[in-house]
JSON list of C-alpha atoms in Angstrom, two decimals:
[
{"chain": "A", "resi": 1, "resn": "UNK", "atom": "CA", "xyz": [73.09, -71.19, 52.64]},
{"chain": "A", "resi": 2, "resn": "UNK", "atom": "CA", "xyz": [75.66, -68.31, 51.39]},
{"chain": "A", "resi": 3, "resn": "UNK", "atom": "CA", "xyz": [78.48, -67.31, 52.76]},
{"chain": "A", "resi": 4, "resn": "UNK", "atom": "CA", "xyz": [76.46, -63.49, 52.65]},
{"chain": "A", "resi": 5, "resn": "UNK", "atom": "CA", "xyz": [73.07, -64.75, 54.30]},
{"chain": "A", "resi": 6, "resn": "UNK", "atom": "CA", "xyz": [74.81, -66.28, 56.90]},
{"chain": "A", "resi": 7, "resn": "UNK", "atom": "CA", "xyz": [76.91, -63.22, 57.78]},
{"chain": "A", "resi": 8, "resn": "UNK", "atom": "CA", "xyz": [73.72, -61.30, 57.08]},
{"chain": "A", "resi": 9, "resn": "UNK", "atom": "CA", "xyz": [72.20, -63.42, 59.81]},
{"chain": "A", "resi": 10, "resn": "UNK", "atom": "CA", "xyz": [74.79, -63.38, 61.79]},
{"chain": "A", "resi": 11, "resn": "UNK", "atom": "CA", "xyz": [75.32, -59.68, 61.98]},
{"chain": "A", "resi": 12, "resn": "UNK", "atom": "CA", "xyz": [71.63, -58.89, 62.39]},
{"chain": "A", "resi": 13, "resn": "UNK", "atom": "CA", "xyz": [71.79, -61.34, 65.53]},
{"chain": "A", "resi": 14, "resn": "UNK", "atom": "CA", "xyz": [74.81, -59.04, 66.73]},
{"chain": "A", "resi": 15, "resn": "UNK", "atom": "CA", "xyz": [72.64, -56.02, 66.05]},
{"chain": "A", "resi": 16, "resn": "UNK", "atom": "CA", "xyz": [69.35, -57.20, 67.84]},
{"chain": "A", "resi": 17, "resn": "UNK", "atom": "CA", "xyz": [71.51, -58.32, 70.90]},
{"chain": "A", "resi": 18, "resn": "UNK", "atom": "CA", "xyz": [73.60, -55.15, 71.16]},
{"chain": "A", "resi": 19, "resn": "UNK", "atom": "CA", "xyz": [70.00, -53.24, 70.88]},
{"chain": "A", "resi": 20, "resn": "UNK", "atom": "CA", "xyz": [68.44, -55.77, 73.31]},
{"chain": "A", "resi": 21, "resn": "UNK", "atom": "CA", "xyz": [71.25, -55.07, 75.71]},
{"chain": "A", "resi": 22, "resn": "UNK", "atom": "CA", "xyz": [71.41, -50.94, 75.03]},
{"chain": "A", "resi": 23, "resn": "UNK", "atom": "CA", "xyz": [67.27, -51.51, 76.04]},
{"chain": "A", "resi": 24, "resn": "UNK", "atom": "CA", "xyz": [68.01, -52.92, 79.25]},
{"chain": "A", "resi": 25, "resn": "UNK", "atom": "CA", "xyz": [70.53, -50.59, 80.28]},
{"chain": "A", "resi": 26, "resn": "UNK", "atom": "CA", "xyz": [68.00, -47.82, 79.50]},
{"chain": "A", "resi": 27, "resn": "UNK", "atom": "CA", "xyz": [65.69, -49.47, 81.43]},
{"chain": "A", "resi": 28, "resn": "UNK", "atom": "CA", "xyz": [68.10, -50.31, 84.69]},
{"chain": "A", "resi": 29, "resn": "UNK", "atom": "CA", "xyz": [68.62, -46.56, 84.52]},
{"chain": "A", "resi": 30, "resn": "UNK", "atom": "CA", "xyz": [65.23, -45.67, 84.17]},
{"chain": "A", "resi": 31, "resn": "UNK", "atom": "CA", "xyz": [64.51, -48.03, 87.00]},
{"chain": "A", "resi": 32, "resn": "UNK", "atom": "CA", "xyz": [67.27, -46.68, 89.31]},
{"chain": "A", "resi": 33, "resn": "UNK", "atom": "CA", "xyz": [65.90, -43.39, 88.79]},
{"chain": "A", "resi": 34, "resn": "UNK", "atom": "CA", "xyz": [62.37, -44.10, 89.59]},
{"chain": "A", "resi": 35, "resn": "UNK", "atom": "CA", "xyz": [63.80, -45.61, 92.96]},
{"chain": "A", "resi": 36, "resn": "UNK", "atom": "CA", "xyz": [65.75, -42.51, 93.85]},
{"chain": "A", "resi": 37, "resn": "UNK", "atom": "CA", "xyz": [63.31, -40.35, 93.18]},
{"chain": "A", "resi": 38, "resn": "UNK", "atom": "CA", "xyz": [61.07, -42.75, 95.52]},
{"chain": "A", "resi": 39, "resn": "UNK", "atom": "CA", "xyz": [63.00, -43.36, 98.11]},
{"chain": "A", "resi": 40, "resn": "UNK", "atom": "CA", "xyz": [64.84, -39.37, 98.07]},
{"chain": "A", "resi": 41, "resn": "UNK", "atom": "CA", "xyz": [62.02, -37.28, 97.30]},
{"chain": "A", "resi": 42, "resn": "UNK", "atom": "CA", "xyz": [60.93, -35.11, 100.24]},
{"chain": "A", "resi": 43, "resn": "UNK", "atom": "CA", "xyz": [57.49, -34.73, 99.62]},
{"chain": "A", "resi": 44, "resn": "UNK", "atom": "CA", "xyz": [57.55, -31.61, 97.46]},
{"chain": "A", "resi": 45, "resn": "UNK", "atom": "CA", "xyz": [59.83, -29.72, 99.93]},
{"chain": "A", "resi": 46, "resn": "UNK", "atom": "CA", "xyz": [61.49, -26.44, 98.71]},
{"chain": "A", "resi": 47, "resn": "UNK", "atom": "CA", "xyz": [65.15, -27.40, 98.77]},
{"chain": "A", "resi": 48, "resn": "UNK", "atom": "CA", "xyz": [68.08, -25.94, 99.16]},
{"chain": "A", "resi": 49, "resn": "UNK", "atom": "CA", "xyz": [71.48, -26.99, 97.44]},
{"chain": "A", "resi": 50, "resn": "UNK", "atom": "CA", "xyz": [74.48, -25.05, 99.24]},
{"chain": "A", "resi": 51, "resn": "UNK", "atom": "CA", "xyz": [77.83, -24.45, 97.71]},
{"chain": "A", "resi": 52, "resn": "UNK", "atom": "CA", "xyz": [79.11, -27.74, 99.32]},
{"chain": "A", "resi": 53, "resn": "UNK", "atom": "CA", "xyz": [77.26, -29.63, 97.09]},
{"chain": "A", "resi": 54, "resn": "UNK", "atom": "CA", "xyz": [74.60, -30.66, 100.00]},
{"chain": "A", "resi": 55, "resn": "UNK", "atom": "CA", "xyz": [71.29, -30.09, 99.30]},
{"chain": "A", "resi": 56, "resn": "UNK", "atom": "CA", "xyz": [69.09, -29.23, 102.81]},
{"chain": "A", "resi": 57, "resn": "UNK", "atom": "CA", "xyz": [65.57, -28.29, 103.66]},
{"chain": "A", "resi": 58, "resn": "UNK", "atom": "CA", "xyz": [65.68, -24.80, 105.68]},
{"chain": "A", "resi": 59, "resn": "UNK", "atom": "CA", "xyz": [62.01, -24.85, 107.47]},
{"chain": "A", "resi": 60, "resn": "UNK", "atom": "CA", "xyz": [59.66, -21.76, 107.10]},
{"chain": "A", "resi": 61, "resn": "UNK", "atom": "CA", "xyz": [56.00, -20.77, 107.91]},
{"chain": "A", "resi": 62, "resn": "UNK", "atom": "CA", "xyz": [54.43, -23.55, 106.86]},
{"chain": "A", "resi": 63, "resn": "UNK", "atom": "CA", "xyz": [53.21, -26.12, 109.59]},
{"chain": "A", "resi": 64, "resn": "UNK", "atom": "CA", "xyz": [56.01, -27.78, 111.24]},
{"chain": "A", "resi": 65, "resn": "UNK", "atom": "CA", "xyz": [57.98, -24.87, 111.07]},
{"chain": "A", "resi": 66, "resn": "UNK", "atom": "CA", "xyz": [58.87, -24.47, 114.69]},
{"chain": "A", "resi": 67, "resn": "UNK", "atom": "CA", "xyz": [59.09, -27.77, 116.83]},
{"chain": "A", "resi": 68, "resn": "UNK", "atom": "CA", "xyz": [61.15, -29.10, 119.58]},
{"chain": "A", "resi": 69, "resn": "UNK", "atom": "CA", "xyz": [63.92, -31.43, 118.87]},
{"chain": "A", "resi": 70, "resn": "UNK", "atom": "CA", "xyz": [62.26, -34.24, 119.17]},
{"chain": "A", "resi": 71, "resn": "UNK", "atom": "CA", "xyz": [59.61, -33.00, 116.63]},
{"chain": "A", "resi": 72, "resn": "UNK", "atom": "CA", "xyz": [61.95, -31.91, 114.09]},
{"chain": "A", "resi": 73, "resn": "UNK", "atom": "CA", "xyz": [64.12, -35.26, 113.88]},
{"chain": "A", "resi": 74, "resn": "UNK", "atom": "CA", "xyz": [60.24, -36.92, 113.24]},
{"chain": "A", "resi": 75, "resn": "UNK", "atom": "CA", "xyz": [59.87, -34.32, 110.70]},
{"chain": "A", "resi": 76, "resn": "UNK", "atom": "CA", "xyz": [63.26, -34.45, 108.56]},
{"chain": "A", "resi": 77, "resn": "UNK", "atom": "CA", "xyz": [62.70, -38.39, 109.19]},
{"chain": "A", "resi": 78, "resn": "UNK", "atom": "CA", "xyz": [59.18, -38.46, 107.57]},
{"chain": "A", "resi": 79, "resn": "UNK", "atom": "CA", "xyz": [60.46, -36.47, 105.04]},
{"chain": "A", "resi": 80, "resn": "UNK", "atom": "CA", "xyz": [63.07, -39.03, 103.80]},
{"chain": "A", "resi": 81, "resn": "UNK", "atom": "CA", "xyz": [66.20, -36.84, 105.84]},
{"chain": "A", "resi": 82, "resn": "UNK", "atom": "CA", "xyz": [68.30, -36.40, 108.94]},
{"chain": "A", "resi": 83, "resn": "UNK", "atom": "CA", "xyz": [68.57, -33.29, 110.95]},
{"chain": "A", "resi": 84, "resn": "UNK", "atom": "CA", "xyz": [71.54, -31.26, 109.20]},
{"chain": "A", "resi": 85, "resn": "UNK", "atom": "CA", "xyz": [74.99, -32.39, 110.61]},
{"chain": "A", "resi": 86, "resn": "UNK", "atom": "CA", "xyz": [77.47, -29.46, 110.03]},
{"chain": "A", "resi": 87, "resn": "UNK", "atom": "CA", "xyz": [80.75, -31.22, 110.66]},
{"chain": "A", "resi": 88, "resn": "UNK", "atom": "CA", "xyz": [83.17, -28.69, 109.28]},
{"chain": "A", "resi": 89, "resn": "UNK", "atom": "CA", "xyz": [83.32, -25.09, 109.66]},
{"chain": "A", "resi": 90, "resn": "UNK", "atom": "CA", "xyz": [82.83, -24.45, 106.14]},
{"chain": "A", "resi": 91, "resn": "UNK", "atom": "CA", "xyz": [79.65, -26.60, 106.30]},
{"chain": "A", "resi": 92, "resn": "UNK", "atom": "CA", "xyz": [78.60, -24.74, 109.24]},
{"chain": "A", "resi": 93, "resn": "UNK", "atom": "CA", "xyz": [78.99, -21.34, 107.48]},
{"chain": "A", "resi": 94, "resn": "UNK", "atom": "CA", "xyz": [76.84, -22.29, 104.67]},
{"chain": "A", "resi": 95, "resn": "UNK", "atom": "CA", "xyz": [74.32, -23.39, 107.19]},
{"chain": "A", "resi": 96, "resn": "UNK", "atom": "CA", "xyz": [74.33, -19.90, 109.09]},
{"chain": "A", "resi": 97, "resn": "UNK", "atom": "CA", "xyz": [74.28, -17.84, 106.38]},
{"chain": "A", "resi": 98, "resn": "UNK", "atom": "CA", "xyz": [71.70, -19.63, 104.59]},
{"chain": "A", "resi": 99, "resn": "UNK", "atom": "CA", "xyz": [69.27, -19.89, 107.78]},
{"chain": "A", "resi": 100, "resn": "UNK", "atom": "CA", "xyz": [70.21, -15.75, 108.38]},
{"chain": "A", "resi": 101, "resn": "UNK", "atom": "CA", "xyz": [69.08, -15.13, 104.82]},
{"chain": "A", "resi": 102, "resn": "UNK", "atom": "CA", "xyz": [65.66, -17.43, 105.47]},
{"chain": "A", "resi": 103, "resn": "UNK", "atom": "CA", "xyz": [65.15, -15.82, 109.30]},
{"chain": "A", "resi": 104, "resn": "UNK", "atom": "CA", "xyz": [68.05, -14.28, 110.57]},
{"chain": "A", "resi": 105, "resn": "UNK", "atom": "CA", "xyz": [65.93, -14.18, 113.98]},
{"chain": "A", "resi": 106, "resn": "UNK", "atom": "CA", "xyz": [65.23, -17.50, 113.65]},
{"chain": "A", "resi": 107, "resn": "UNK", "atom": "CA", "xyz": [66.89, -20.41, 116.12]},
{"chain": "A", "resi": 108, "resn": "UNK", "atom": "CA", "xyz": [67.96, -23.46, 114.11]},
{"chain": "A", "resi": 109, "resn": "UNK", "atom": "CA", "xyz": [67.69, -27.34, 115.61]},
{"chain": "A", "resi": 110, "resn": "UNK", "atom": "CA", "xyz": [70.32, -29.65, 113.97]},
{"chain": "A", "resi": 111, "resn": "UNK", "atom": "CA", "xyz": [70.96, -33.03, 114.82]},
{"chain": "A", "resi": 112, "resn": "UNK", "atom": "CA", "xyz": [73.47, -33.19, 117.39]},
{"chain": "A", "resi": 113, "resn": "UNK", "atom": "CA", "xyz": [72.29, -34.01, 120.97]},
{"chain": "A", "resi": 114, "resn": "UNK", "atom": "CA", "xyz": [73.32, -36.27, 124.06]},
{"chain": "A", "resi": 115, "resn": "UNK", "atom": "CA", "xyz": [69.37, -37.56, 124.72]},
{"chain": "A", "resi": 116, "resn": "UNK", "atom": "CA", "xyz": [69.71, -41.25, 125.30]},
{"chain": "A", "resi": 117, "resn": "UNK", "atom": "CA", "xyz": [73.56, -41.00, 126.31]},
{"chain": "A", "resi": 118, "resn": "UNK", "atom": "CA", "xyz": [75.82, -39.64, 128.93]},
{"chain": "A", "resi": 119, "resn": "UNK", "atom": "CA", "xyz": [75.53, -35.78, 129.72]},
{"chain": "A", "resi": 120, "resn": "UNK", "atom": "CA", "xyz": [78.02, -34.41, 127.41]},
{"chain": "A", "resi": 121, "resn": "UNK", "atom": "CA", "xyz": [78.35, -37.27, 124.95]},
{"chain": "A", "resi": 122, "resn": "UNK", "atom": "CA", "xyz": [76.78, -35.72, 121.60]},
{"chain": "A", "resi": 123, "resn": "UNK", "atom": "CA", "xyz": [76.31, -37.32, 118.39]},
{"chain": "A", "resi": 124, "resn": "UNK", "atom": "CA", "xyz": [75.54, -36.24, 115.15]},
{"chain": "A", "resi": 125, "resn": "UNK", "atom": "CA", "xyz": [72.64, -38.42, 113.16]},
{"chain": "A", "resi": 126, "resn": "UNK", "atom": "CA", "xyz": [75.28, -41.20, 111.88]},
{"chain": "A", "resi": 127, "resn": "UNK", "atom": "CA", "xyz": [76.25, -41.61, 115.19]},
{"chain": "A", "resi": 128, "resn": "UNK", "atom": "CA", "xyz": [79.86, -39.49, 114.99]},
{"chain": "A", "resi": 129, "resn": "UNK", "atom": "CA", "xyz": [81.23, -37.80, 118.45]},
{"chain": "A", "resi": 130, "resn": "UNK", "atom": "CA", "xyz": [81.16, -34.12, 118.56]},
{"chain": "A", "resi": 131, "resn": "UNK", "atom": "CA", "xyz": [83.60, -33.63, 121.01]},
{"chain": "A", "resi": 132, "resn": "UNK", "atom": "CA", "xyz": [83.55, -31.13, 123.80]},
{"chain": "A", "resi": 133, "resn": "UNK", "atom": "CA", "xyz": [86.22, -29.61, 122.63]},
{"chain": "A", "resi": 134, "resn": "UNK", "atom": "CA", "xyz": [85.26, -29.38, 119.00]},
{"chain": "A", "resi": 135, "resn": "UNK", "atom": "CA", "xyz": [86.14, -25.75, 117.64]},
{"chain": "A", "resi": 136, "resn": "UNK", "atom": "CA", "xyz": [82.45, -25.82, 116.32]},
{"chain": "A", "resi": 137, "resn": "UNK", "atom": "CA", "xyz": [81.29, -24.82, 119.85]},
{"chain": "A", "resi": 138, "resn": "UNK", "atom": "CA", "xyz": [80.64, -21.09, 120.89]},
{"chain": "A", "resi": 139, "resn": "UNK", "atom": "CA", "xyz": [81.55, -21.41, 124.06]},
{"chain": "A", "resi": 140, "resn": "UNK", "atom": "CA", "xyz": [84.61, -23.44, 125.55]},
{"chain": "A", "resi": 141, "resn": "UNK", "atom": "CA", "xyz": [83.76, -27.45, 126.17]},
{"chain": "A", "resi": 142, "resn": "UNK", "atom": "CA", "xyz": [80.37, -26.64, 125.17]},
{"chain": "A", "resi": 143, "resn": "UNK", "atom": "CA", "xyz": [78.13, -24.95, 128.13]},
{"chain": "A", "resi": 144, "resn": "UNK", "atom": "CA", "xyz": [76.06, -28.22, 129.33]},
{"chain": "A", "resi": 145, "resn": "UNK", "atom": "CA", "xyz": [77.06, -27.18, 132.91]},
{"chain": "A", "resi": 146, "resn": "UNK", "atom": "CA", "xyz": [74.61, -24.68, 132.73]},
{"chain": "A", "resi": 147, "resn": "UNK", "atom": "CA", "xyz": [71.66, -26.75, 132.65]},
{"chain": "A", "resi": 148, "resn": "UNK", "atom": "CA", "xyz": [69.52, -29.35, 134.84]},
{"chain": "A", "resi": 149, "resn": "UNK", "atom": "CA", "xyz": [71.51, -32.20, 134.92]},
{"chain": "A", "resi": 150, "resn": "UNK", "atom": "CA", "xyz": [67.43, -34.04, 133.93]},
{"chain": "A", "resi": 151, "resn": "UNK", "atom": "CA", "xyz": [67.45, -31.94, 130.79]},
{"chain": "A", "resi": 152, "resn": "UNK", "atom": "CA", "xyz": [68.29, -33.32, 127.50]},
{"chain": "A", "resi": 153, "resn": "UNK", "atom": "CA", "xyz": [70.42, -31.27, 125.72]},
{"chain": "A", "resi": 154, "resn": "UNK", "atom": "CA", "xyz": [70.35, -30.77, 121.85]},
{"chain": "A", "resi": 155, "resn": "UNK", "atom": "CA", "xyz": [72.80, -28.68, 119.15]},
{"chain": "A", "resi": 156, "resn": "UNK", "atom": "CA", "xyz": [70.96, -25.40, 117.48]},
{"chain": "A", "resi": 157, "resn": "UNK", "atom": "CA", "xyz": [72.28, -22.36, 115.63]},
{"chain": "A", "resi": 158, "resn": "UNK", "atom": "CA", "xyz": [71.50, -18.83, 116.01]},
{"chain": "A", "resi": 159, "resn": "UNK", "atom": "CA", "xyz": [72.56, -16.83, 113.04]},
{"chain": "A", "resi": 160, "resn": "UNK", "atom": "CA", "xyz": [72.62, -13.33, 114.89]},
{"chain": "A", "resi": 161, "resn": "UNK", "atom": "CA", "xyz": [75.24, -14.56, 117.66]},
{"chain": "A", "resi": 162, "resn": "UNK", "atom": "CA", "xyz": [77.81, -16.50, 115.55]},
{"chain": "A", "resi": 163, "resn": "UNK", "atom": "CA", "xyz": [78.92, -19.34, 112.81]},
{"chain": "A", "resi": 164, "resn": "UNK", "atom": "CA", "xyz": [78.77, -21.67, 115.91]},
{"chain": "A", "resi": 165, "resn": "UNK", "atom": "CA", "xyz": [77.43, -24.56, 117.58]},
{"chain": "A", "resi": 166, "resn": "UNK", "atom": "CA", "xyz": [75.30, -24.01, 120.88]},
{"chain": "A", "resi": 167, "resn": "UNK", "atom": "CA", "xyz": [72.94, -25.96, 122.98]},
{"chain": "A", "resi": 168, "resn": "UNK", "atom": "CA", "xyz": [69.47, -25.88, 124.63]},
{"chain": "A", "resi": 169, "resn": "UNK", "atom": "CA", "xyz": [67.01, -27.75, 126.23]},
{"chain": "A", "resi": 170, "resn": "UNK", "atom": "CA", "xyz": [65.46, -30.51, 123.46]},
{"chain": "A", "resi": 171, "resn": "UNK", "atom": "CA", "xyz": [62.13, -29.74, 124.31]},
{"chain": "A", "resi": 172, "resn": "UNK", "atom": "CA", "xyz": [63.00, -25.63, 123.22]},
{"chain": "A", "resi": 173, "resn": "UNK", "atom": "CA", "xyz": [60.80, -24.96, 120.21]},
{"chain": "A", "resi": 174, "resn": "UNK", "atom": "CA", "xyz": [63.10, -23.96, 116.77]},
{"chain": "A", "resi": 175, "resn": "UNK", "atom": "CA", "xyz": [63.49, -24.16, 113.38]},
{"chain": "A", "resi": 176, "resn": "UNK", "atom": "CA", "xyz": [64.57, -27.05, 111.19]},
{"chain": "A", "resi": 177, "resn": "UNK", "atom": "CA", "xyz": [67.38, -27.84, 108.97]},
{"chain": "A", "resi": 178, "resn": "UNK", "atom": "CA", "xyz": [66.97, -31.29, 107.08]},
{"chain": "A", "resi": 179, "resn": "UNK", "atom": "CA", "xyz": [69.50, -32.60, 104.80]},
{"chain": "A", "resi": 180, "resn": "UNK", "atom": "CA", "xyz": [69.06, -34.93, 101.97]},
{"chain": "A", "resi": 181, "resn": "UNK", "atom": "CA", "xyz": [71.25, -38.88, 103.44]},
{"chain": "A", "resi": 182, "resn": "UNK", "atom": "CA", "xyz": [74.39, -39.09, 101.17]},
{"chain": "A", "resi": 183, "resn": "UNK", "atom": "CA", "xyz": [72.26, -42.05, 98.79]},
{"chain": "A", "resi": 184, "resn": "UNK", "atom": "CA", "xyz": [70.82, -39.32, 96.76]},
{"chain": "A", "resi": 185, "resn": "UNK", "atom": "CA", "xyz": [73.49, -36.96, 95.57]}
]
């Protein structure tokens, strides 16, 4: 065999395993894809991608539109999201002024709440504190005195009061903010 054949050979080899490899890449993308779009799809939704970079479903008049807390986490849950979890008061401006422009009359359930804990000890959906004395709040160390000391208390907004953080019962009927997990940015 030539010297030319068997770099002929040789470089087709190259070629066919640098194509093989280029096709499997393709295909682990393709692949990846296909499982993000499976496993972050929220069943045809309309969503909502705020200035943050955070992409959130704002509910409307569709069914499901108004539930109590318990209701909406089931919701966002079956939908492949949490309830929203506005831990910044930038992120919590977006929020407001996106639900005011949806339903400014509108009350808005997010994810916070102290059912299943302590009176007082609120979590967001990953499990962070929201503490008491969180700036978030509208009123000073939250207002959970002002309720049953039975009732579950859960975080909502209300666009026509302020770009804050309030609480009612969980079983008081709102509207629903989802928001897409951090796996499918």
């Amino acid at each position: 065999m030539s010297l030319s054949v068997l770099g002929l050979l040789l470089f087709s080899s190259a070629a066919a395993a640098e194509n093989s490899c280029a096709e499997v890449l393709a295909e682990v993308r393709s692949l990846k894809s296909a499982l993000k779009e499976l496993l972050c799809n929220p069943n045809g939704l309309r969503m909502h991608t705020l200035d943050n970079g955070e992409t959130y479903f704002f509910s409307t008049t569709h069914v499901g539109s108004v539930l109590n807390w318990y209701g909406a986490m089931q919701f966002c849950k079956s939908n492949k999201m949490d309830l929203a979890s506005p831990k910044t008061k930038e992120e919590l401006t977006l929020l407001v002024r996106k639900s005011k422009e949806i339903d400014a009359e509108a009350t808005w359930h997010l994810s916070a709440t102290d059912a299943g804990r302590e009176r007082g000890d609120f979590r967001w959906a990953d499990g962070e504190v929201l503490p008491l004395n969180s700036s978030l709040w509208l009123a000073p160390h939250a207002n959970f005195r002002n309720f049953l000391w039975e009732e579950k208390l859960c975080v909502y907004i209300d666009p026509e009061q302020a770009e804050k953080l309030q609480l009612h019962n969980c079983v008081v009927k709102s509207h629903i903010i989802c928001q897409l997990p951090a796996k499918c940015k």
